[in-house]
Steps between C-alpha positions, in 0.01 A plus 500: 500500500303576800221827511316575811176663378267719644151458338351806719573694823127541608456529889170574516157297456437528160752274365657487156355581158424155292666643207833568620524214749428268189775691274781458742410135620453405111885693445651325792324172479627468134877609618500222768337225287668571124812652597559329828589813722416425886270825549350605851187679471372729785156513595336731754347238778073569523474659164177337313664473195802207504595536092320327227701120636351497893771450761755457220338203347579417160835692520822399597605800707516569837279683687599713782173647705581767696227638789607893509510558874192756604698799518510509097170419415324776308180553611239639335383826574208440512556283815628737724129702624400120572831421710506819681122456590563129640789598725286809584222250627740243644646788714848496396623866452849432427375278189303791363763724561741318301261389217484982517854539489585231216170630283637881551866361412401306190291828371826703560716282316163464251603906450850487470500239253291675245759791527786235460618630843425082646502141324117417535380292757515165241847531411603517885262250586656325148870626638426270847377193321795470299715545791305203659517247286882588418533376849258223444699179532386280205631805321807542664632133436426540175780688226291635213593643160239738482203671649180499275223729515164468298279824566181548462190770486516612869775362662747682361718565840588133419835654354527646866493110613765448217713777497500376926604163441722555219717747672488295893626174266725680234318365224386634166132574418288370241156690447219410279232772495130355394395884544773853504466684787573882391443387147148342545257447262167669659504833409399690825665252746791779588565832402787620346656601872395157619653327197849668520513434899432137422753518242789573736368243712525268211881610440587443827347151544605372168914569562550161572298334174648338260222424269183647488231344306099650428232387285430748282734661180370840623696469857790339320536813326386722858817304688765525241514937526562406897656183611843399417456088511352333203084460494355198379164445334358269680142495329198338687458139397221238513498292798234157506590222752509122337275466802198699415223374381360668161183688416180383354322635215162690632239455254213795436611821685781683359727542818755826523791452778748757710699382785669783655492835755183702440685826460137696547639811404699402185290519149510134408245416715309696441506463124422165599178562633428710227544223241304321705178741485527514105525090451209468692329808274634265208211278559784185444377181432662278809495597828865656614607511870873743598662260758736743750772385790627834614608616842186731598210265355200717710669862339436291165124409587439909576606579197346219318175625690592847331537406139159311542690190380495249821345230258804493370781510732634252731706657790740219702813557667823364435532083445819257496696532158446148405067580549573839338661285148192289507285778419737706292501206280054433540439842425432629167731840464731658740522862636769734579371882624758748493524602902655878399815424298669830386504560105888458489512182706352215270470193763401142427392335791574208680201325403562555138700205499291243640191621346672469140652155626102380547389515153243761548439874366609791702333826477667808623362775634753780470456898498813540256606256251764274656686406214707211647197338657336534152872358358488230714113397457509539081835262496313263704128507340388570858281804487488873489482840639226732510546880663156537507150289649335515173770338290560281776117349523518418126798298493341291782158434391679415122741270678146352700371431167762259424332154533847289575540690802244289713585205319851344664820665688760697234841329479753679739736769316872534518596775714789605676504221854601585832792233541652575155503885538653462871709213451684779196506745777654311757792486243539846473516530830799261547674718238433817688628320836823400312391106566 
């Protein structure tokens, strides 16, 4: 069997999100090492984030690293007054005049594409990658079974890249959505106009899948009314390298962990910092410290700074996965704020996983009862959730109390493990390729 993968389609500067970079590489890693498939996986040349195995390491695949020639780079919007202002200084009209007329032509297309009049500028910039690397020639001397897709929050045009590649090499598609794209989670993402253009996008770019698998029961049950190819649940799984080195028990201060994006406008947060406030009214007996790697560490001091709870709060950015599982494991209880996840669309994260996997509790800080979050945490003695701050603060400073907690590391638990759950996967997908 041989699977050319596509991890992400990201032109631009900002690179590829951790979490879905370290899905697919876990997926394909564990189809190339347990089920010995040759798989080629594609990564974007300059991007700062290479998968969770650096330059392929540790995986017996093949990487292919592409440089997308200038002309498809996305820049950022942002960008453009600055460009237009330095060819403006370095005297060179006919640069500024272009930078004009491809600014005006991207808005245009910006308009036509919310009426569904235009693909958006992504999928046509997605469109040309695919038709680039179909011509690339590691690709072309290869014959492959299948494209695979694994797409994430944000880089959903990746099924552009896909749909490209899969077409140019007459090849069936495999897609593995971390996050939907019309069916997403966060409440207010799209509107309901916005959700049913995406849809036909969707339709159109998933004709040539075979097998779609998604994380959660809830988008099992959103695909099946829509696509005609089976859907596979492909649940989230823990993944912990042999490699990394464990935690450490930190005696004294009761130590609360999250490790994810800030979402500033979502209520978790929020309800964080509110528990916060009412532990330290609690008068507790230890000192207690919130540990946080997000993406926008300085947004979290402000409103740290606004809750009156700095004491308490440690901002950082984002760390390597194997530093990241030594203080999952040091830290005392875990964290998960609900970033705006609609009523109807019970999630459990990513992170879920690996923070059951450590040993230690998990609080959840939800605005509706997730029921197969609070499923999953009850058949695992691994914590609770609370709706509210109040309820929240109590089960932490009883679970402070708890003496044995500062005393040694808890044993690890048995939870569902990357390789296992993808190694089953990569057997459905040889069924639904016919291999």
């Amino acid at each position: 069997m041989k699977i050319l993968a596509l991890t992400h389609a990201h032109l631009n500067s900002e690179g590829l999100s951790p979490v879905s970079c370290e899905r697919a590489d876990s997926v394909t890693g564990t189809w190339a090492d347990r089920l010995g498939w040759k798989v080629d996986v594609v990564h974007t040349a300059g991007t700062k984030w290479r998968g969770i195995w650096p330059g392929g390491k540790g995986m017996k695949v093949n990487i292919i690293e592409e440089a997308p020639p200038t002309g498809l780079m996305m820049e950022a919007q942002e960008l453009f007054a600055t460009a237009l202002k330095e060819s403006l200084k370095k005297g060179r009209p006919i640069k500024a005049a272009s930078l004009i007329v491809q600014r005006l032509r991207k808005r245009t297309r910006a308009r036509l594409a919310a009426k569904g009049m235009a693909d958006p500028q992504e999928l046509v910039v997605a469109m040309k990658w695919g038709k680039y690397l179909a011509a690339s020639a590691q690709i072309q001397r290869e014959r492959y079974d299948a494209v695979f897709a694994c797409v994430g929050y944000g880089d959903e045009y990746l099924l552009q890249t896909a749909y490209t590649l899969s077409e140019r090499l007459g090849l069936p598609m495999v897609v593995d959505f971390r996050d939907l794209w019309s069916g997403h989670h966060e409440a207010h993402r799209f509107t309901a106009a916005q959700r049913a253009l995406i849809n036909k996008y969707e339709r159109r770019l998933l004709a040539r899948t075979v097998l779609i698998s998604v994380p959660q029961t809830h988008m099992v049950h959103l695909l099946e009314k829509w696509v005609q190819c089976p859907v596979y649940h492909l649940m989230h799984s823990a993944y912990v390298d042999k490699r990394w080195e464990d935690g450490a028990v930190i005696s004294n201060e009761f130590t609360m962990l999250y490790a994810g994006k800030l979402y500033p406008l979502g209520p978790g947060i929020r309800m964080l910092l509110e528990m916060v406030q009412l532990m330290a009214q609690a008068g507790m007996t230890r000192p207690f410290k919130c540990i946080l790697h997000v993406d926008d560490p300085v947004a979290l001091t402000r409103m740290a700074e606004e809750y009156g709870v700095t004491e308490h709060i440690e901002a950082n950015g984002w760390i390597s996965p194997a530093e990241l599982w030594q203080k999952i494991r040091s830290a005392h209880l875990l964290l998960i704020p609900d970033s705006g996840v609609a009523e109807d669309h019970p999630v459990v994260p990513t992170k879920t996983f690996q923070y059951a996997y450590a040993g230690r509790q998990i609080l959840c800080l939800f605005r509706y009862m997730n029921d197969e979050m609070r499923d999953f945490l009850q058949e695992h003695h691994a914590g609770a959730v609370c709706t509210d701050a109040s309820a929240a603060a109590k089960w932490a400073v009883d679970l402070a109390a708890d003496a044995g907690l500062y005393r040694e590391l808890p044993p690890l638990r048995n939870v569902p493990m990357r390789e296992d759950v993808a190694a089953a996967y990569g057997k459905a997908v040889a069924k639904a390729l016919g291999k």
